[in-house]
Structures are given as C-alpha cells and as structure tokens.
Amino acid sequence: MPVRQFSRLDRVLSGIEHAMEAVAGKPEAGRPSPAQGAPEAEMDDLQRRGAAGLMRINHTGEVCAQALYMGQAALARDGAVRAHLLHAASEETDHLAWCSERLAQLESRPSLLNPLWYAGSYAIGAAAALVGDPVSLGFVVETERQVEAHLAEHLERLPPHDERSRAILTQMQVDEARHAVQAQDRGGVALPRPIPALMRGMSKVMKAVAYRI
C-alpha cells in the first residue's frame, strides 16, 4: 500500500488539531515526571503563589514551544528537518504535561491567555519556516538558548525546598540545551542581530503577563 504524502494544507490542519490539544486538552507525557518521588515542600501562601507563577510561565512557554515547532514543521521543506522538529515537539509535550501536573499540585491554573500565546507562536514558527530550513533551525537554536537561560533564572527564584518544581525545571533545561545543539548540528544558522533582541523582548512581555494571568 503506498504511503500517503501529506500536503502543506494537511499539516496545517493537523497543527490546528494539535493546538486544541495543547491549549485545552490534557497532554500526556511519554516520560515519567522528574518530580516523581520528590517530597512536597512545606510552603507558605506567598511561596506557593510564587512557585505557581513561575510554573505558569513555564507552562505557557511550553505551549509556545508546541506552537513554534508545529508551525515550523508544517512548512518545513526537508522531510528530515520536519521529522526532527516533530520529535523535539514530542519532548516539549512531556514538559507541558509535567508543568500542568505541577500547577495542579500547587492549586493553580495555566495562563488564561494560552490560546493567544499559541496563535502568535505558531505564526512566528511558520514565518521562520517560510524563510528556509537553515533559518528555521537557527530560530530553534536561539529560542532554546533563551529558554535555557530563563530556566536557570527560575531555578534561582524557586522557594528553596520546592524539590518537585526544581526537578522538573532541571530536566527541562537539559532537554532544551540538547535541542539547541541538535538544531545547530542540522544546519541552523545564526539569526541577524536584531532578531534575538526582539525575541528576548517578546519573552519578557510573555513572562510578565503569564506570571499573573
């Protein structure tokens, strides 16, 4: 039986279905949560709200990662690049599920603006892919490096005894660093100088809003 060749429209429609699952569904992780077995920390209300705010940012970041990768994969020109992006997205689904579970444990919720974050990120990912696979992979490299840096910041800001959140963010940091290296090895090119700065500015806005809303 011949293998069906999916058109770009097929991939875009698949991305829409994936969006609904990422934003409104219950993501399932393919790997156990790094927080398994870690004791729940005793935190006062202020510490718990702070931890929840940080985990809400990271949950939103993973919603954006899903959107970016799916937007890039939908319009990738090379099948191997598309497969690489989809594999990375599957690991980001683990992150999304872990953050979602941790938010529930902290008696909190995801950002109410996640549909907006997803739509914007999907458009950015698709635009990067339209320029070409090397630029799209370069966008992955820069994105993952910036995420790795903000995870390091969050590890510093977490309540000192919140071992569950810390275990999740530590594993996420390892995965993001690997995604950056893999994208660079596949031919990702350095982005023009203004773009990384714009990305950092957009990230700051997202983090400030998602922490509260």
Short mmCIF file of C-alpha atoms in Angstrom, two decimals, residues 7-211:
data_model
loop_
_atom_site.label_atom_id
_atom_site.label_comp_id
_atom_site.label_asym_id
_atom_site.label_seq_id
_atom_site.Cartn_x
_atom_site.Cartn_y
_atom_site.Cartn_z
CA SER A 7 0.32 18.33 1.72
CA ARG A 8 1.12 21.56 3.48
CA LEU A 9 -2.61 22.07 4.00
CA ASP A 10 -2.83 18.65 5.66
CA ARG A 11 -0.01 19.62 8.01
CA VAL A 12 -1.60 22.99 8.81
CA LEU A 13 -4.92 21.29 9.64
CA SER A 14 -3.07 18.76 11.79
CA GLY A 15 -1.44 21.70 13.54
CA ILE A 16 -4.83 23.18 14.36
CA GLU A 17 -5.91 19.90 15.92
CA HIS A 18 -2.67 19.82 17.88
CA ALA A 19 -3.31 23.40 19.04
CA MET A 20 -6.64 22.45 20.56
CA GLU A 21 -4.99 19.59 22.43
CA ALA A 22 -2.09 21.74 23.68
CA VAL A 23 -4.29 24.62 24.85
CA ALA A 24 -7.45 22.91 26.05
CA GLY A 25 -6.61 19.22 26.31
CA LYS A 26 -4.74 17.15 28.85
CA PRO A 27 -1.27 16.45 27.46
CA GLU A 28 0.21 13.03 28.15
CA ALA A 29 3.91 12.70 28.84
CA GLY A 30 5.92 9.93 27.25
CA ARG A 31 8.40 10.03 30.13
CA PRO A 32 7.73 9.95 33.88
CA SER A 33 7.78 13.32 35.59
CA PRO A 34 11.17 14.14 37.16
CA ALA A 35 9.17 15.23 40.21
CA GLN A 36 8.04 11.67 40.92
CA GLY A 37 9.18 10.59 44.35
CA ALA A 38 10.22 14.08 45.46
CA PRO A 39 8.52 15.23 48.66
CA GLU A 40 6.04 18.09 48.55
CA ALA A 41 7.59 21.16 50.12
CA GLU A 42 6.01 22.99 53.01
CA MET A 43 5.42 26.49 51.70
CA ASP A 44 3.51 29.46 52.99
CA ASP A 45 0.93 31.15 50.75
CA LEU A 46 3.40 33.67 49.36
CA GLN A 47 5.93 30.98 48.44
CA ARG A 48 3.26 28.77 46.90
CA ARG A 49 1.91 31.63 44.79
CA GLY A 50 5.45 32.47 43.69
CA ALA A 51 6.20 28.89 42.69
CA ALA A 52 2.87 28.66 40.87
CA GLY A 53 3.58 31.89 38.99
CA LEU A 54 6.93 30.56 37.80
CA MET A 55 5.45 27.22 36.78
CA ARG A 56 2.63 29.04 34.95
CA ILE A 57 5.28 30.93 32.94
CA ASN A 58 6.99 27.66 32.09
CA HIS A 59 3.70 26.02 31.16
CA THR A 60 2.98 28.93 28.82
CA GLY A 61 6.49 28.64 27.45
CA GLU A 62 5.79 25.01 26.60
CA VAL A 63 2.51 25.96 24.92
CA CYS A 64 4.54 28.40 22.83
CA ALA A 65 7.16 25.71 22.11
CA GLN A 66 4.47 23.37 20.85
CA ALA A 67 3.17 26.10 18.57
CA LEU A 68 6.59 27.12 17.28
CA TYR A 69 7.62 23.57 16.44
CA MET A 70 4.29 22.74 14.81
CA GLY A 71 4.33 25.93 12.75
CA GLN A 72 7.88 25.20 11.63
CA ALA A 73 7.15 21.53 10.90
CA ALA A 74 4.04 22.37 8.86
CA LEU A 75 6.07 24.41 6.38
CA ALA A 76 9.47 22.71 6.59
CA ARG A 77 10.89 21.96 3.15
CA ASP A 78 13.00 18.93 4.04
CA GLY A 79 11.38 15.79 5.41
CA ALA A 80 14.30 15.07 7.75
CA VAL A 81 14.05 18.56 9.23
CA ARG A 82 10.31 18.12 9.67
CA ALA A 83 10.85 14.80 11.47
CA HIS A 84 13.45 16.43 13.73
CA LEU A 85 11.06 19.25 14.64
CA LEU A 86 8.22 16.85 15.40
CA HIS A 87 10.48 14.71 17.59
CA ALA A 88 11.56 17.78 19.56
CA ALA A 89 7.90 18.79 19.88
CA SER A 90 7.13 15.41 21.43
CA GLU A 91 9.69 16.08 24.16
CA GLU A 92 8.17 19.51 24.68
CA THR A 93 4.84 17.71 25.22
CA ASP A 94 6.48 15.98 28.17
CA HIS A 95 7.42 19.39 29.57
CA LEU A 96 3.89 20.66 29.03
CA ALA A 97 2.40 17.70 30.87
CA TRP A 98 4.87 17.97 33.75
CA CYS A 99 4.20 21.70 34.19
CA SER A 100 0.43 21.13 34.01
CA GLU A 101 0.62 18.47 36.71
CA ARG A 102 2.78 20.67 38.91
CA LEU A 103 0.39 23.61 38.58
CA ALA A 104 -2.45 21.39 39.78
CA GLN A 105 -0.35 20.26 42.74
CA LEU A 106 0.25 23.93 43.59
CA GLU A 107 -3.53 24.51 43.40
CA SER A 108 -3.12 26.90 40.50
CA ARG A 109 -4.03 27.11 36.79
CA PRO A 110 -2.45 27.76 33.40
CA SER A 111 -2.41 31.20 31.82
CA LEU A 112 -5.82 32.32 30.61
CA LEU A 113 -4.12 33.75 27.53
CA ASN A 114 -2.65 30.47 26.30
CA PRO A 115 -4.79 30.45 23.11
CA LEU A 116 -3.31 33.85 22.22
CA TRP A 117 0.23 32.73 23.03
CA TYR A 118 -0.23 29.62 20.87
CA ALA A 119 -1.60 31.50 17.87
CA GLY A 120 1.19 34.07 17.92
CA SER A 121 3.91 31.46 18.34
CA TYR A 122 2.52 29.28 15.55
CA ALA A 123 2.59 32.26 13.20
CA ILE A 124 6.19 33.04 14.16
CA GLY A 125 7.24 29.43 13.63
CA ALA A 126 5.54 29.28 10.23
CA ALA A 127 7.15 32.56 9.18
CA ALA A 128 10.59 31.25 10.15
CA ALA A 129 9.97 28.07 8.13
CA LEU A 130 8.94 30.07 5.07
CA VAL A 131 12.35 31.76 5.02
CA GLY A 132 14.03 28.35 4.81
CA ASP A 133 15.07 25.38 6.90
CA PRO A 134 18.50 26.77 7.95
CA VAL A 135 16.87 29.92 9.35
CA SER A 136 14.09 27.88 10.93
CA LEU A 137 16.66 25.66 12.68
CA GLY A 138 18.62 28.76 13.67
CA PHE A 139 15.44 30.08 15.25
CA VAL A 140 15.24 26.85 17.28
CA VAL A 141 18.83 27.31 18.44
CA GLU A 142 18.23 30.87 19.62
CA THR A 143 14.87 30.07 21.20
CA GLU A 144 16.22 27.12 23.16
CA ARG A 145 19.24 29.07 24.38
CA GLN A 146 16.99 31.83 25.67
CA VAL A 147 14.69 29.28 27.33
CA GLU A 148 17.69 27.60 28.95
CA ALA A 149 18.72 30.97 30.40
CA HIS A 150 15.28 31.78 31.81
CA LEU A 151 15.05 28.30 33.35
CA ALA A 152 18.31 28.98 35.15
CA GLU A 153 16.78 32.21 36.47
CA HIS A 154 13.67 30.37 37.65
CA LEU A 155 15.76 27.74 39.42
CA GLU A 156 17.29 30.59 41.41
CA ARG A 157 13.89 32.11 42.21
CA LEU A 158 12.04 28.97 43.30
CA PRO A 159 11.38 28.50 47.02
CA PRO A 160 14.46 26.67 48.33
CA HIS A 161 12.61 23.50 49.39
CA ASP A 162 10.41 23.13 46.29
CA GLU A 163 12.15 19.98 45.06
CA ARG A 164 9.34 18.94 42.72
CA SER A 165 9.38 22.13 40.67
CA ARG A 166 13.17 22.18 40.74
CA ALA A 167 13.42 18.61 39.38
CA ILE A 168 11.07 19.45 36.51
CA LEU A 169 12.89 22.63 35.50
CA THR A 170 16.29 20.96 35.74
CA GLN A 171 15.27 18.22 33.30
CA MET A 172 13.64 20.76 31.01
CA GLN A 173 16.90 22.74 30.97
CA VAL A 174 18.84 19.62 29.92
CA ASP A 175 16.36 18.89 27.12
CA GLU A 176 16.34 22.47 25.82
CA ALA A 177 20.14 22.57 25.68
CA ARG A 178 20.13 19.33 23.68
CA HIS A 179 17.50 20.67 21.26
CA ALA A 180 19.69 23.72 20.58
CA VAL A 181 22.76 21.60 19.86
CA GLN A 182 20.82 19.23 17.61
CA ALA A 183 19.28 22.08 15.62
CA GLN A 184 22.68 23.68 15.17
CA ASP A 185 24.21 20.37 14.07
CA ARG A 186 21.46 20.03 11.44
CA GLY A 187 22.46 23.31 9.85
CA GLY A 188 20.86 26.05 11.91
CA VAL A 189 22.34 29.44 11.06
CA ALA A 190 22.88 32.45 13.32
CA LEU A 191 19.99 34.90 13.16
CA PRO A 192 20.53 38.55 12.21
CA ARG A 193 21.44 40.66 15.23
CA PRO A 194 18.11 42.46 15.85
CA ILE A 195 16.08 39.24 15.94
CA PRO A 196 17.47 37.68 19.17
CA ALA A 197 16.93 41.01 20.95
CA LEU A 198 13.34 41.17 19.70
CA MET A 199 12.81 37.59 20.87
CA ARG A 200 14.10 38.47 24.34
CA GLY A 201 11.77 41.48 24.48
CA MET A 202 8.74 39.40 23.50
CA SER A 203 9.73 36.78 26.06
CA LYS A 204 9.87 39.38 28.82
CA VAL A 205 6.34 40.52 28.00
CA MET A 206 5.04 36.95 27.99
CA LYS A 207 6.70 36.14 31.31
CA ALA A 208 5.41 39.28 33.00
CA VAL A 209 1.83 38.65 31.85
CA ALA A 210 1.74 34.87 32.31
CA TYR A 211 3.05 35.12 35.88
#
